[in-house]
Structures are given as C-alpha cells and as structure tokens.
Tab-separated table of C-alpha atoms in Angstrom:
chain	number	residue	atom	x	y	z
N	1	MET	CA	101.222	-19.066	79.869
N	2	LYS	CA	102.140	-22.730	79.870
N	3	PHE	CA	100.763	-25.397	77.573
N	4	ASP	CA	98.588	-27.589	79.837
N	5	TRP	CA	99.303	-31.156	78.738
N	6	ASN	CA	96.597	-32.709	80.931
N	7	TYR	CA	93.948	-30.475	79.411
N	8	ALA	CA	95.337	-31.139	75.933
N	9	LEU	CA	95.207	-34.919	76.427
N	10	ASP	CA	91.687	-34.678	77.857
N	11	ILE	CA	90.337	-33.020	74.736
N	12	LEU	CA	92.416	-35.041	72.239
N	13	PRO	CA	89.795	-37.795	71.687
N	14	GLN	CA	87.124	-35.226	70.777
N	15	LEU	CA	89.514	-33.455	68.401
N	16	LEU	CA	90.435	-36.787	66.783
N	17	ASP	CA	86.726	-37.421	66.188
N	18	GLY	CA	86.692	-34.051	64.453
N	19	LEU	CA	89.723	-35.041	62.393
N	20	LEU	CA	87.907	-38.204	61.301
N	21	THR	CA	85.025	-36.046	60.052
N	22	ALA	CA	87.552	-33.865	58.215
N	23	LEU	CA	89.065	-36.946	56.569
N	24	ILE	CA	85.638	-38.242	55.540
N	25	ALA	CA	84.886	-34.867	53.954
N	26	THR	CA	88.256	-35.045	52.162
N	27	VAL	CA	87.823	-38.562	50.777
N	28	VAL	CA	84.198	-38.206	49.661
N	29	GLY	CA	84.707	-34.636	48.391
N	30	TYR	CA	87.749	-35.786	46.408
N	31	ALA	CA	85.787	-38.675	44.882
N	32	VAL	CA	83.127	-36.176	43.771
N	33	ALA	CA	85.852	-33.925	42.332
N	34	LEU	CA	87.445	-36.799	40.375
N	35	VAL	CA	84.179	-37.848	38.724
N	36	LEU	CA	82.673	-34.403	38.211
N	37	GLY	CA	85.985	-33.027	36.920
N	38	LEU	CA	86.014	-35.612	34.125
N	39	VAL	CA	82.394	-34.737	33.274
N	40	PHE	CA	83.345	-31.035	33.109
N	41	ALA	CA	86.396	-31.759	30.957
N	42	LEU	CA	84.377	-33.831	28.483
N	43	ALA	CA	81.492	-31.329	28.413
N	44	ARG	CA	83.909	-28.491	27.628
N	45	ARG	CA	85.241	-30.494	24.680
N	46	SER	CA	81.739	-31.131	23.360
N	47	HIS	CA	81.106	-30.016	19.767
N	48	GLN	CA	77.687	-28.815	20.897
N	49	LYS	CA	78.252	-25.124	21.638
N	50	TRP	CA	75.199	-24.958	23.927
N	51	VAL	CA	76.944	-27.523	26.158
N	52	SER	CA	80.585	-26.418	26.039
N	53	VAL	CA	80.066	-22.663	26.423
N	54	PRO	CA	77.809	-22.598	29.534
N	55	VAL	CA	79.820	-25.366	31.230
N	56	GLY	CA	83.010	-23.448	30.508
N	57	PHE	CA	81.537	-20.300	32.015
N	58	VAL	CA	80.287	-22.063	35.153
N	59	VAL	CA	83.631	-23.832	35.656
N	60	GLU	CA	85.603	-20.591	35.315
N	61	PHE	CA	83.223	-18.775	37.670
N	62	ILE	CA	83.433	-21.445	40.375
N	63	ARG	CA	87.213	-21.594	40.086
N	64	GLY	CA	87.536	-17.813	40.245
N	65	THR	CA	85.438	-17.243	43.380
N	66	PRO	CA	86.101	-18.228	47.013
N	67	LEU	CA	85.121	-21.687	48.240
N	68	LEU	CA	83.850	-20.210	51.514
N	69	ILE	CA	81.054	-18.248	49.831
N	70	GLN	CA	80.138	-21.254	47.722
N	71	LEU	CA	79.763	-23.196	50.975
N	72	PHE	CA	77.517	-20.455	52.382
N	73	PHE	CA	75.486	-20.571	49.204
N	74	LEU	CA	75.004	-24.344	49.403
N	75	PHE	CA	74.233	-24.314	53.103
N	76	PHE	CA	72.051	-21.212	53.458
N	77	VAL	CA	70.490	-20.602	50.033
N	78	LEU	CA	69.593	-24.109	48.855
N	79	PRO	CA	67.215	-24.725	51.816
N	80	GLN	CA	65.202	-21.696	50.639
N	81	LEU	CA	64.846	-23.457	47.290
N	82	GLY	CA	63.615	-26.572	49.086
N	83	LEU	CA	66.898	-28.510	49.120
N	84	ALA	CA	68.222	-28.696	52.685
N	85	LEU	CA	71.617	-30.390	53.019
N	86	SER	CA	73.235	-31.459	56.280
N	87	PRO	CA	76.399	-29.462	57.105
N	88	LEU	CA	78.675	-32.347	56.137
N	89	ALA	CA	76.772	-33.012	52.894
N	90	ALA	CA	76.911	-29.325	51.940
N	91	GLY	CA	80.646	-29.323	52.750
N	92	ILE	CA	81.291	-32.390	50.605
N	93	VAL	CA	79.301	-31.011	47.668
N	94	GLY	CA	81.077	-27.639	47.991
N	95	LEU	CA	84.564	-29.142	48.146
N	96	GLY	CA	83.779	-31.611	45.372
N	97	LEU	CA	82.332	-28.972	43.066
N	98	HIS	CA	85.135	-26.478	43.698
N	99	TYR	CA	87.906	-28.998	43.155
N	100	ALA	CA	86.151	-30.511	40.118
N	101	THR	CA	86.929	-27.222	38.366
N	102	TYR	CA	90.622	-27.826	39.092
N	103	THR	CA	90.664	-31.534	38.212
N	104	SER	CA	88.840	-30.785	34.948
N	105	GLU	CA	91.876	-28.728	33.874
N	106	VAL	CA	94.154	-31.648	34.755
N	107	TYR	CA	92.041	-34.038	32.675
N	108	ARG	CA	91.993	-31.516	29.824
N	109	ALA	CA	95.792	-31.399	29.786
N	110	GLY	CA	95.870	-35.202	29.965
N	111	ILE	CA	93.482	-35.530	27.023
N	112	GLU	CA	95.421	-32.989	24.964
N	113	GLY	CA	98.591	-34.932	25.743
N	114	VAL	CA	97.337	-38.002	23.884
N	115	PRO	CA	99.189	-38.073	20.513
N	116	PRO	CA	96.946	-37.102	17.547
N	117	GLY	CA	97.881	-40.364	15.833
N	118	GLN	CA	95.775	-42.168	18.434
N	119	TRP	CA	92.698	-40.265	17.278
N	120	ASP	CA	93.527	-40.972	13.638
N	121	ALA	CA	93.990	-44.659	14.382
N	122	ALA	CA	90.659	-44.833	16.233
N	123	ILE	CA	88.908	-43.218	13.264
N	124	ALA	CA	90.706	-45.489	10.801
N	125	LEU	CA	89.485	-48.491	12.813
N	126	HIS	CA	85.991	-47.058	12.562
N	127	LEU	CA	85.431	-47.218	16.304
N	128	PRO	CA	82.181	-45.701	17.531
N	129	ARG	CA	82.704	-42.322	19.265
N	130	ARG	CA	81.959	-43.727	22.705
N	131	ARG	CA	84.590	-46.449	22.308
N	132	VAL	CA	87.160	-43.955	21.038
N	133	TRP	CA	86.909	-42.321	24.466
N	134	THR	CA	86.525	-45.375	26.690
N	135	SER	CA	89.027	-47.670	24.960
N	136	VAL	CA	91.596	-45.357	23.391
N	137	ILE	CA	91.749	-41.811	24.734
N	138	LEU	CA	90.832	-42.001	28.417
N	139	PRO	CA	92.972	-45.073	29.236
N	140	GLN	CA	95.946	-42.992	28.067
N	141	ALA	CA	94.825	-39.594	29.353
N	142	VAL	CA	93.874	-40.552	32.912
N	143	PRO	CA	97.127	-42.270	34.018
N	144	ARG	CA	99.212	-39.293	32.934
N	145	SER	CA	96.930	-37.064	35.021
N	146	ILE	CA	97.504	-39.001	38.236
N	147	PRO	CA	100.385	-37.007	39.813
N	148	ALA	CA	98.602	-33.664	39.353
N	149	LEU	CA	95.351	-35.180	40.594
N	150	THR	CA	97.134	-36.456	43.717
N	151	ASN	CA	98.313	-32.933	44.484
N	152	TYR	CA	94.739	-31.688	44.427
N	153	SER	CA	93.727	-34.223	47.078
N	154	ILE	CA	96.265	-32.516	49.368
N	155	ALA	CA	95.026	-29.052	48.416
N	156	LEU	CA	91.445	-30.152	49.077
N	157	PHE	CA	92.348	-31.397	52.554
N	158	LYS	CA	93.885	-28.023	53.353
N	159	ASP	CA	90.565	-26.336	52.524
N	160	VAL	CA	88.568	-28.592	54.860
N	161	PRO	CA	89.037	-26.255	57.910
N	162	GLN	CA	86.774	-23.797	56.092
N	163	LEU	CA	83.892	-26.146	56.847
N	164	VAL	CA	83.947	-24.633	60.352
N	165	ALA	CA	81.935	-21.790	58.821
N	166	ILE	CA	78.977	-24.078	58.085
N	167	THR	CA	79.211	-25.895	61.469
N	168	VAL	CA	80.626	-29.216	60.207
N	169	ALA	CA	82.054	-30.989	63.278
N	170	GLU	CA	85.695	-30.790	62.150
N	171	PRO	CA	88.494	-30.042	64.683
N	172	PHE	CA	88.000	-26.253	64.880
N	173	THR	CA	84.240	-26.591	65.374
N	174	VAL	CA	84.919	-29.201	68.066
N	175	GLY	CA	87.532	-26.874	69.588
N	176	ARG	CA	85.102	-23.970	69.659
N	177	GLY	CA	82.599	-26.153	71.503
N	178	ILE	CA	85.256	-27.046	74.080
N	179	ILE	CA	86.259	-23.399	74.505
N	180	ALA	CA	82.618	-22.450	75.132
N	181	GLU	CA	82.733	-24.720	78.201
N	182	THR	CA	86.260	-24.182	79.492
N	183	PHE	CA	87.051	-20.612	78.320
N	184	ARG	CA	90.600	-21.817	77.651
N	185	PRO	CA	91.260	-21.377	73.911
N	186	PHE	CA	95.028	-21.924	73.680
N	187	GLU	CA	95.237	-25.726	73.808
N	188	PRO	CA	92.152	-26.590	71.668
N	189	ILE	CA	93.114	-24.182	68.865
N	190	THR	CA	96.779	-25.182	68.938
N	191	MET	CA	95.962	-28.895	68.951
N	192	ALA	CA	93.380	-28.589	66.159
N	193	GLY	CA	95.902	-26.659	64.069
N	194	LEU	CA	98.660	-29.196	64.745
N	195	LEU	CA	96.370	-32.082	63.779
N	196	TYR	CA	95.632	-30.400	60.449
N	197	LEU	CA	99.311	-29.607	59.915
N	198	ALA	CA	100.413	-33.157	60.740
N	199	VAL	CA	97.986	-34.743	58.275
N	200	ALA	CA	98.898	-32.199	55.576
N	201	LEU	CA	102.611	-32.982	56.010
N	202	VAL	CA	101.981	-36.738	55.804
N	203	LEU	CA	99.818	-36.302	52.689
N	204	SER	CA	102.412	-34.128	50.976
N	205	TYR	CA	105.086	-36.742	51.787
N	206	ILE	CA	102.921	-39.439	50.170
N	207	GLY	CA	102.293	-37.099	47.243
N	208	ARG	CA	106.032	-36.758	46.655
N	209	ILE	CA	106.417	-40.554	46.617
N	210	VAL	CA	103.587	-40.919	44.083
N	211	GLU	CA	105.149	-38.222	41.914
N	212	ARG	CA	108.601	-39.806	42.051
N	213	ARG	CA	107.245	-43.259	41.241
N	214	TYR	CA	105.242	-41.872	38.330
N	215	LYS	CA	108.292	-40.050	36.973
N	216	GLY	CA	110.249	-43.292	37.203
N	217	MET	CA	107.544	-45.031	35.187
N	218	ALA	CA	107.397	-42.286	32.579
N	219	THR	CA	111.109	-42.471	31.821
N	220	ALA	CA	111.302	-46.290	31.980
P	1	MET	CA	69.935	-1.638	49.381
P	2	SER	CA	70.387	1.121	51.934
P	3	SER	CA	73.365	3.451	51.940
P	4	ALA	CA	74.565	1.888	55.214
P	5	GLN	CA	74.682	-1.511	53.537
P	6	LEU	CA	76.461	-0.084	50.512
P	7	GLY	CA	78.985	1.509	52.860
P	8	LEU	CA	79.610	-1.828	54.578
P	9	LEU	CA	80.176	-3.550	51.239
P	10	LEU	CA	82.518	-0.852	49.926
P	11	TYR	CA	84.508	-0.833	53.175
P	12	GLY	CA	84.639	-4.635	53.051
P	13	ALA	CA	85.842	-4.599	49.444
P	14	TRP	CA	88.544	-2.093	50.397
P	15	LYS	CA	89.676	-4.373	53.261
P	16	THR	CA	89.690	-7.342	50.891
P	17	ILE	CA	91.954	-5.478	48.464
P	18	LEU	CA	94.192	-4.449	51.373
P	19	LEU	CA	94.427	-8.064	52.579
P	20	THR	CA	95.159	-9.287	49.037
P	21	LEU	CA	97.905	-6.767	48.338
P	22	GLY	CA	99.333	-6.876	51.878
P	23	GLY	CA	99.391	-10.663	51.908
P	24	MET	CA	100.976	-10.782	48.449
P	25	ALA	CA	103.617	-8.181	49.412
P	26	LEU	CA	104.584	-10.211	52.476
P	27	ALA	CA	104.575	-13.372	50.342
P	28	LEU	CA	107.035	-11.824	47.860
P	29	VAL	CA	109.332	-10.609	50.647
P	30	ILE	CA	109.416	-14.171	51.973
P	31	ALA	CA	109.517	-15.889	48.582
P	32	PHE	CA	112.931	-14.659	47.397
P	33	PRO	CA	115.022	-15.690	50.438
P	34	VAL	CA	113.110	-18.990	50.614
P	35	GLY	CA	113.469	-19.695	46.883
P	36	LEU	CA	117.170	-18.814	46.931
P	37	ALA	CA	117.681	-20.976	50.022
P	38	ARG	CA	116.058	-23.885	48.169
P	39	VAL	CA	118.715	-23.745	45.417
P	40	SER	CA	121.650	-23.027	47.735
P	41	HIS	CA	124.807	-25.171	47.530
P	42	ASN	CA	124.812	-25.303	51.319
P	43	LYS	CA	122.887	-28.313	52.582
P	44	PHE	CA	121.930	-26.572	55.822
P	45	VAL	CA	120.510	-23.506	54.051
P	46	ARG	CA	118.608	-25.784	51.672
P	47	ALA	CA	117.090	-27.591	54.649
P	48	ILE	CA	115.867	-24.288	56.113
P	49	GLY	CA	114.161	-23.362	52.828
P	50	PHE	CA	112.630	-26.824	52.521
P	51	THR	CA	111.340	-26.713	56.113
P	52	TYR	CA	109.739	-23.316	55.609
P	53	VAL	CA	107.983	-24.406	52.415
P	54	GLU	CA	106.714	-27.696	53.854
P	55	LEU	CA	105.562	-26.142	57.117
P	56	PHE	CA	103.729	-23.126	55.732
P	57	ARG	CA	102.306	-24.876	52.698
P	58	GLY	CA	100.958	-27.465	55.094
P	59	ALA	CA	99.464	-24.870	57.455
P	60	ALA	CA	96.311	-23.624	55.735
P	61	VAL	CA	95.453	-19.915	55.917
P	62	LEU	CA	92.505	-20.623	58.190
P	63	VAL	CA	94.638	-22.728	60.548
P	64	LEU	CA	97.163	-19.884	60.848
P	65	ALA	CA	94.457	-17.231	61.199
P	66	PHE	CA	92.655	-19.200	63.904
P	67	TRP	CA	95.871	-19.586	65.813
P	68	PHE	CA	96.894	-15.926	65.501
P	69	VAL	CA	93.477	-14.601	66.511
P	70	TYR	CA	92.321	-17.116	69.156
P	71	ALA	CA	95.441	-18.810	70.583
P	72	LEU	CA	98.147	-16.150	70.414
P	73	PRO	CA	96.379	-13.744	72.835
P	74	SER	CA	96.796	-16.453	75.515
P	75	LEU	CA	100.545	-15.909	75.160
P	76	GLY	CA	100.036	-12.198	75.691
P	77	TRP	CA	100.174	-11.161	72.013
P	78	GLN	CA	97.054	-9.398	70.818
P	79	LEU	CA	97.467	-8.716	67.099
P	80	ASP	CA	95.375	-6.247	65.154
P	81	PRO	CA	92.889	-8.517	63.292
P	82	THR	CA	93.712	-7.178	59.834
P	83	PHE	CA	97.430	-7.556	60.541
P	84	ALA	CA	96.830	-11.118	61.756
P	85	GLY	CA	94.977	-11.795	58.498
P	86	ILE	CA	97.784	-10.397	56.357
P	87	LEU	CA	100.303	-12.421	58.366
P	88	ALA	CA	98.365	-15.676	57.877
P	89	LEU	CA	97.834	-15.016	54.156
P	90	GLY	CA	101.407	-13.893	53.534
P	91	LEU	CA	103.167	-16.661	55.463
P	92	ASN	CA	101.161	-19.287	53.604
P	93	MET	CA	101.460	-17.723	50.144
P	94	GLY	CA	105.172	-17.058	50.804
P	95	ALA	CA	105.732	-20.821	50.744
P	96	TYR	CA	103.938	-21.230	47.403
P	97	SER	CA	105.669	-18.191	45.895
P	98	GLY	CA	109.014	-19.467	47.200
P	99	GLU	CA	108.486	-22.545	45.057
P	100	VAL	CA	107.761	-20.270	42.082
P	101	VAL	CA	111.103	-18.503	42.673
P	102	ARG	CA	112.930	-21.829	42.954
P	103	GLY	CA	111.305	-23.182	39.777
P	104	ALA	CA	112.122	-20.052	37.785
P	105	ILE	CA	115.758	-20.025	38.925
P	106	GLN	CA	116.170	-23.693	38.058
P	107	ALA	CA	114.594	-23.093	34.635
P	108	VAL	CA	117.368	-20.661	33.608
P	109	PRO	CA	119.551	-22.634	31.163
P	110	PRO	CA	122.818	-23.875	32.780
P	111	GLY	CA	124.735	-22.307	29.887
P	112	GLN	CA	123.922	-18.892	31.346
P	113	ILE	CA	125.613	-19.759	34.631
P	114	GLU	CA	128.564	-21.303	32.806
P	115	ALA	CA	128.902	-18.148	30.724
P	116	ALA	CA	128.838	-16.028	33.887
P	117	THR	CA	131.547	-18.229	35.405
P	118	ALA	CA	133.595	-18.015	32.202
P	119	LEU	CA	133.348	-14.225	32.387
P	120	ASN	CA	134.840	-14.461	35.880
P	121	PHE	CA	131.627	-13.482	37.722
P	122	LYS	CA	131.508	-14.521	41.355
P	123	PRO	CA	128.603	-16.942	42.058
P	124	SER	CA	126.700	-14.153	43.860
P	125	GLN	CA	127.258	-11.786	40.904
P	126	GLY	CA	126.166	-14.461	38.437
P	127	MET	CA	122.972	-14.975	40.437
P	128	ARG	CA	122.239	-11.267	40.760
P	129	ARG	CA	123.207	-10.040	37.302
P	130	VAL	CA	122.577	-13.046	35.047
P	131	VAL	CA	120.223	-15.615	36.556
P	132	LEU	CA	117.728	-13.512	38.539
P	133	PRO	CA	116.933	-10.934	35.816
P	134	GLN	CA	115.907	-13.804	33.545
P	135	ALA	CA	114.177	-15.773	36.286
P	136	VAL	CA	112.062	-12.826	37.486
P	137	ARG	CA	110.413	-12.493	34.082
P	138	ALA	CA	109.555	-16.173	34.152
P	139	MET	CA	108.002	-15.742	37.613
P	140	ILE	CA	105.542	-12.998	36.653
P	141	PRO	CA	102.755	-15.221	35.221
P	142	SER	CA	102.891	-17.548	38.245
P	143	PHE	CA	102.857	-14.612	40.648
P	144	GLY	CA	99.820	-13.359	38.747
P	145	ASN	CA	98.042	-16.650	39.451
P	146	ASN	CA	99.101	-16.315	43.078
P	147	VAL	CA	97.459	-12.880	43.333
P	148	ILE	CA	94.128	-14.375	42.217
P	149	GLU	CA	94.573	-17.265	44.657
P	150	GLN	CA	95.374	-14.740	47.381
P	151	LEU	CA	92.198	-12.782	46.593
P	152	LYS	CA	90.139	-15.944	46.970
P	153	ALA	CA	91.976	-16.860	50.174
P	154	THR	CA	91.125	-13.516	51.827
P	155	ALA	CA	87.484	-14.619	52.145
P	156	VAL	CA	88.662	-17.291	54.575
P	157	VAL	CA	89.688	-14.759	57.229
P	158	ALA	CA	86.024	-13.700	57.549
P	159	VAL	CA	85.783	-16.770	59.798
P	160	VAL	CA	87.958	-15.053	62.420
P	161	SER	CA	85.806	-11.881	62.260
P	162	ILE	CA	88.023	-9.647	60.120
P	163	PRO	CA	85.578	-7.135	58.583
P	164	GLU	CA	86.370	-7.754	54.895
P	165	LEU	CA	83.880	-8.275	52.084
P	166	THR	CA	82.622	-11.734	53.081
P	167	PHE	CA	82.282	-10.847	56.767
P	168	ASN	CA	80.399	-7.635	56.024
P	169	GLY	CA	78.206	-9.541	53.589
P	170	GLN	CA	77.338	-11.924	56.414
P	171	LEU	CA	76.483	-8.914	58.600
P	172	ILE	CA	74.034	-7.670	55.988
P	173	TRP	CA	72.595	-11.143	55.599
P	174	SER	CA	72.005	-11.470	59.363
P	175	GLY	CA	70.116	-8.162	59.128
P	176	ASN	CA	67.857	-8.873	56.171
P	177	GLY	CA	67.893	-12.693	55.910
P	178	ARG	CA	68.148	-12.632	52.133
P	179	ALA	CA	70.778	-15.319	51.679
P	180	ALA	CA	70.434	-15.762	47.916
P	181	ALA	CA	70.849	-12.067	47.141
P	182	VAL	CA	73.743	-11.551	49.580
P	183	PHE	CA	75.820	-14.623	48.766
P	184	GLY	CA	75.021	-14.460	45.051
P	185	GLY	CA	76.072	-10.803	45.124
P	186	LEU	CA	79.287	-11.662	46.983
P	187	LEU	CA	80.193	-14.309	44.402
P	188	ILE	CA	79.677	-11.803	41.592
P	189	GLY	CA	81.657	-9.179	43.539
P	190	TYR	CA	84.634	-11.525	43.931
P	191	GLY	CA	84.325	-12.522	40.281
P	192	LEU	CA	84.566	-8.850	39.267
P	193	MET	CA	87.514	-8.210	41.573
P	194	ALA	CA	89.293	-11.267	40.163
P	195	LEU	CA	88.684	-9.873	36.692
P	196	ILE	CA	90.216	-6.521	37.669
P	197	PHE	CA	93.281	-8.166	39.214
P	198	MET	CA	93.641	-10.430	36.168
P	199	THR	CA	93.589	-7.430	33.832
P	200	GLY	CA	96.246	-5.723	35.975
P	201	VAL	CA	98.426	-8.837	35.885
P	202	LYS	CA	98.046	-9.130	32.087
P	203	LEU	CA	99.128	-5.508	31.625
P	204	LEU	CA	102.142	-6.095	33.870
P	205	GLU	CA	103.012	-9.264	31.963
P	206	ARG	CA	102.937	-7.396	28.674
P	207	ARG	CA	105.239	-4.702	30.031
P	208	VAL	CA	107.912	-7.148	31.136
P	209	ALA	CA	107.434	-9.619	28.260
P	210	TRP	CA	110.371	-10.695	26.135
P	211	THR	CA	110.831	-8.285	23.272
C-alpha cells in the first residue's frame, strides 16, 4: 500500500484543529496541575493530621492508578452525581488532577531543599506563618522546582491522546471520524501519530534548553 | 456480581499482568543495548541510542498502539492485539529504561574504570566485570518504578480493544450501566495490583541490596 499524499493533505486541516484542542488541554491541564500540586504539597505538610493524612492518601491513590480510568470516572460517573462536564473539561480536570500528584512531589522536594537556616531566620524575625511561606520559603522553593516541573508538562502532553476515550476532539478522535467516512485508516492514524510525535520532540528539545539554562544559573 | 462478570474481570486482570510483565521484559531487552549505546565512545553509536530514546519517549504508548492496531494492517501486517499491546508498551518503556541504564552506568565512580584499566582489563571487560555489576544494583529501584508505570500504562491499550482489565470493565459497564461501581472498582483493582507489584519490587531490592 502506498501513502496517499493527496488524501493526507486533504485531512491535514482537520487533524491540525484536533492538535489545537490537544494543546489547549495540555496548557490548561498543566496550569491546573501547577496550582493544585502546590496546594497538595502544602496540605501534606500541614501539622493538622486530619488534613495531611487524607490528602496524602488521595494523592498516592491518584498517582498509583491509571489516568484513563480516572477520566472515565470524571466523564461517566460525575454526571450521575449531578455534575456533567463537557469532554474537554473532564479531560482537563483529569489531566490536571493526575499531574498535580506528580508536581506536588516536585514542590515537596523544592521545599525540603530550602536550607533550615531560612526557617530559623524567619522565626527569629518573628514573621507571621503566612509570610514565612510567601516571602521566604516559596520564593526559594519554586524556582529550584522549575526544571522538573517543565518535564511534567511534556509528560502531560504525551498523555493527551488518552482523551480519545472520552470523545475529546483531539487528533485520534478526528481521525476516527474521518475513517468512518472514508474507510481508509492508514493516513489519518499515521498523520495523527506523527503530529503528536512532532510536538513531543519539539517540547522535549525546549525542555532540554530550559534544563541547561537552569543548570548554568545554579552553578553561576 | 454474576460469575460471568467475575470471570471477565479475572481474565482481564490476568491479561493486564501479562501486558505489564511482557512489556517490561521487552523494555529491559531494549534498555541495555540502548543505554550502552548512549555511553559509547563512538559518536555514531551514541547517535543511534539518542535517536531511539528521543523517538520512542516521544511516541506515547497510545500513539504506538493506535498505529500498530489500526494503521499497520493496511501494510499487510495484522498483529495479534495482545502482542501489539506488548510491543507498544515495551518500545516506549525501553526508551525510559534505557535512560535508567545510562544514568546508572554514568553514576559508577570513574575510579572504578581507572582501576580496571590499571589492572589491564580491556574496556569491554571493565564494562562487563566492573562497571555493570555495580550499575545493575543501582538500576533496580528505578526499574521498580518503571514496573508500576508500566502497570498503569497497560490500561491505555483498552482503547484499541485489547481485552485487559479496563476493557473488560467497560464491557461490564455497558451491560449494567453502573459506572460508579465499575470504574470505582477498577481503580481499587489497579491500586491493589500496584501494591502487589510494589511489594515484589521491595523484596527484590532487599535481595540485591548492598551488604
């Protein structure tokens, strides 16, 4: 069988629309993961046991189970509880929640990497607890987390194809629609896969630059 | 739950374990040549290792599985679905595990290689008898993490209709419509399986730990 370039070019615009949806899911899902991950990290450090223990359990459970089933849960179970999400919204929440459990570990390592003297100094200065975090600890912990956080944006993008299972209009869903009309699967599937691969390669290239620049800063 | 449903779930769980172990076995077979290629003195060999890692880390499991199951038959290759799943899982995880091998080899102190050279070992002997035995122990915890990641990744191949745990769960759900029970049960099932694999990995780690 030969790769039909005319057919491939015909369907490219539709697949690119799908890729745009995939990128939107990546960006918004990643934003959710960045914020929620910090919340998880702080909650797990809470001195209140009734906060830190359940949050720790939930985080470990979400991290230890497959994203795909979490997506099913959000998309098919929540409507029964009266909370119906659109496919894209369910996908974003699922990706954001799943990756928040990873970013929370990155933040935790970043927070633990702040020298203990910084805590002592903040206490000696009699800073209120909130300001210890916002003015002393987090401004040091977050920058050192950046390279690892960047890597998770790439990992998150690579999980976006799973949104095909909850009918988000990403490239594979678009491709399936095309195949249903043309009965020619080879080009749509190959092109959708290549689009994903191309973006992943570009992202990982950017990730390496970020990492190198950060390393340069750390040693300077 | 009827006995037919229980049978579906048990068969699915068995397939999931098969996919996990099969994918991980393929990943390890790929990881060593790739990891060694990444630390080769030959620029060309290094480039091959780098290309493999970049390409197959970039190609998500689902992307590979979709291509193997839906596109490859157009070229006249009809793979057995479970084999296609293992191939997709293993090729992808092979890239990640290859990086584990590379990292562990590079973490062996240079003094060890110098000592091997001083003892008149050939480079290949030094790698085989001095560097690798130390590096392999350092790889075990990371490989353990990879097994858990692989277990989670197997759920993905349900999308291309491989009858593992998630797919069979969906079958039951389409029969009884009880989404909360089915998907909640699946999550707990995967959690338990992860726990079992984790315990196995811990035992293995203890056996090969530094004494």
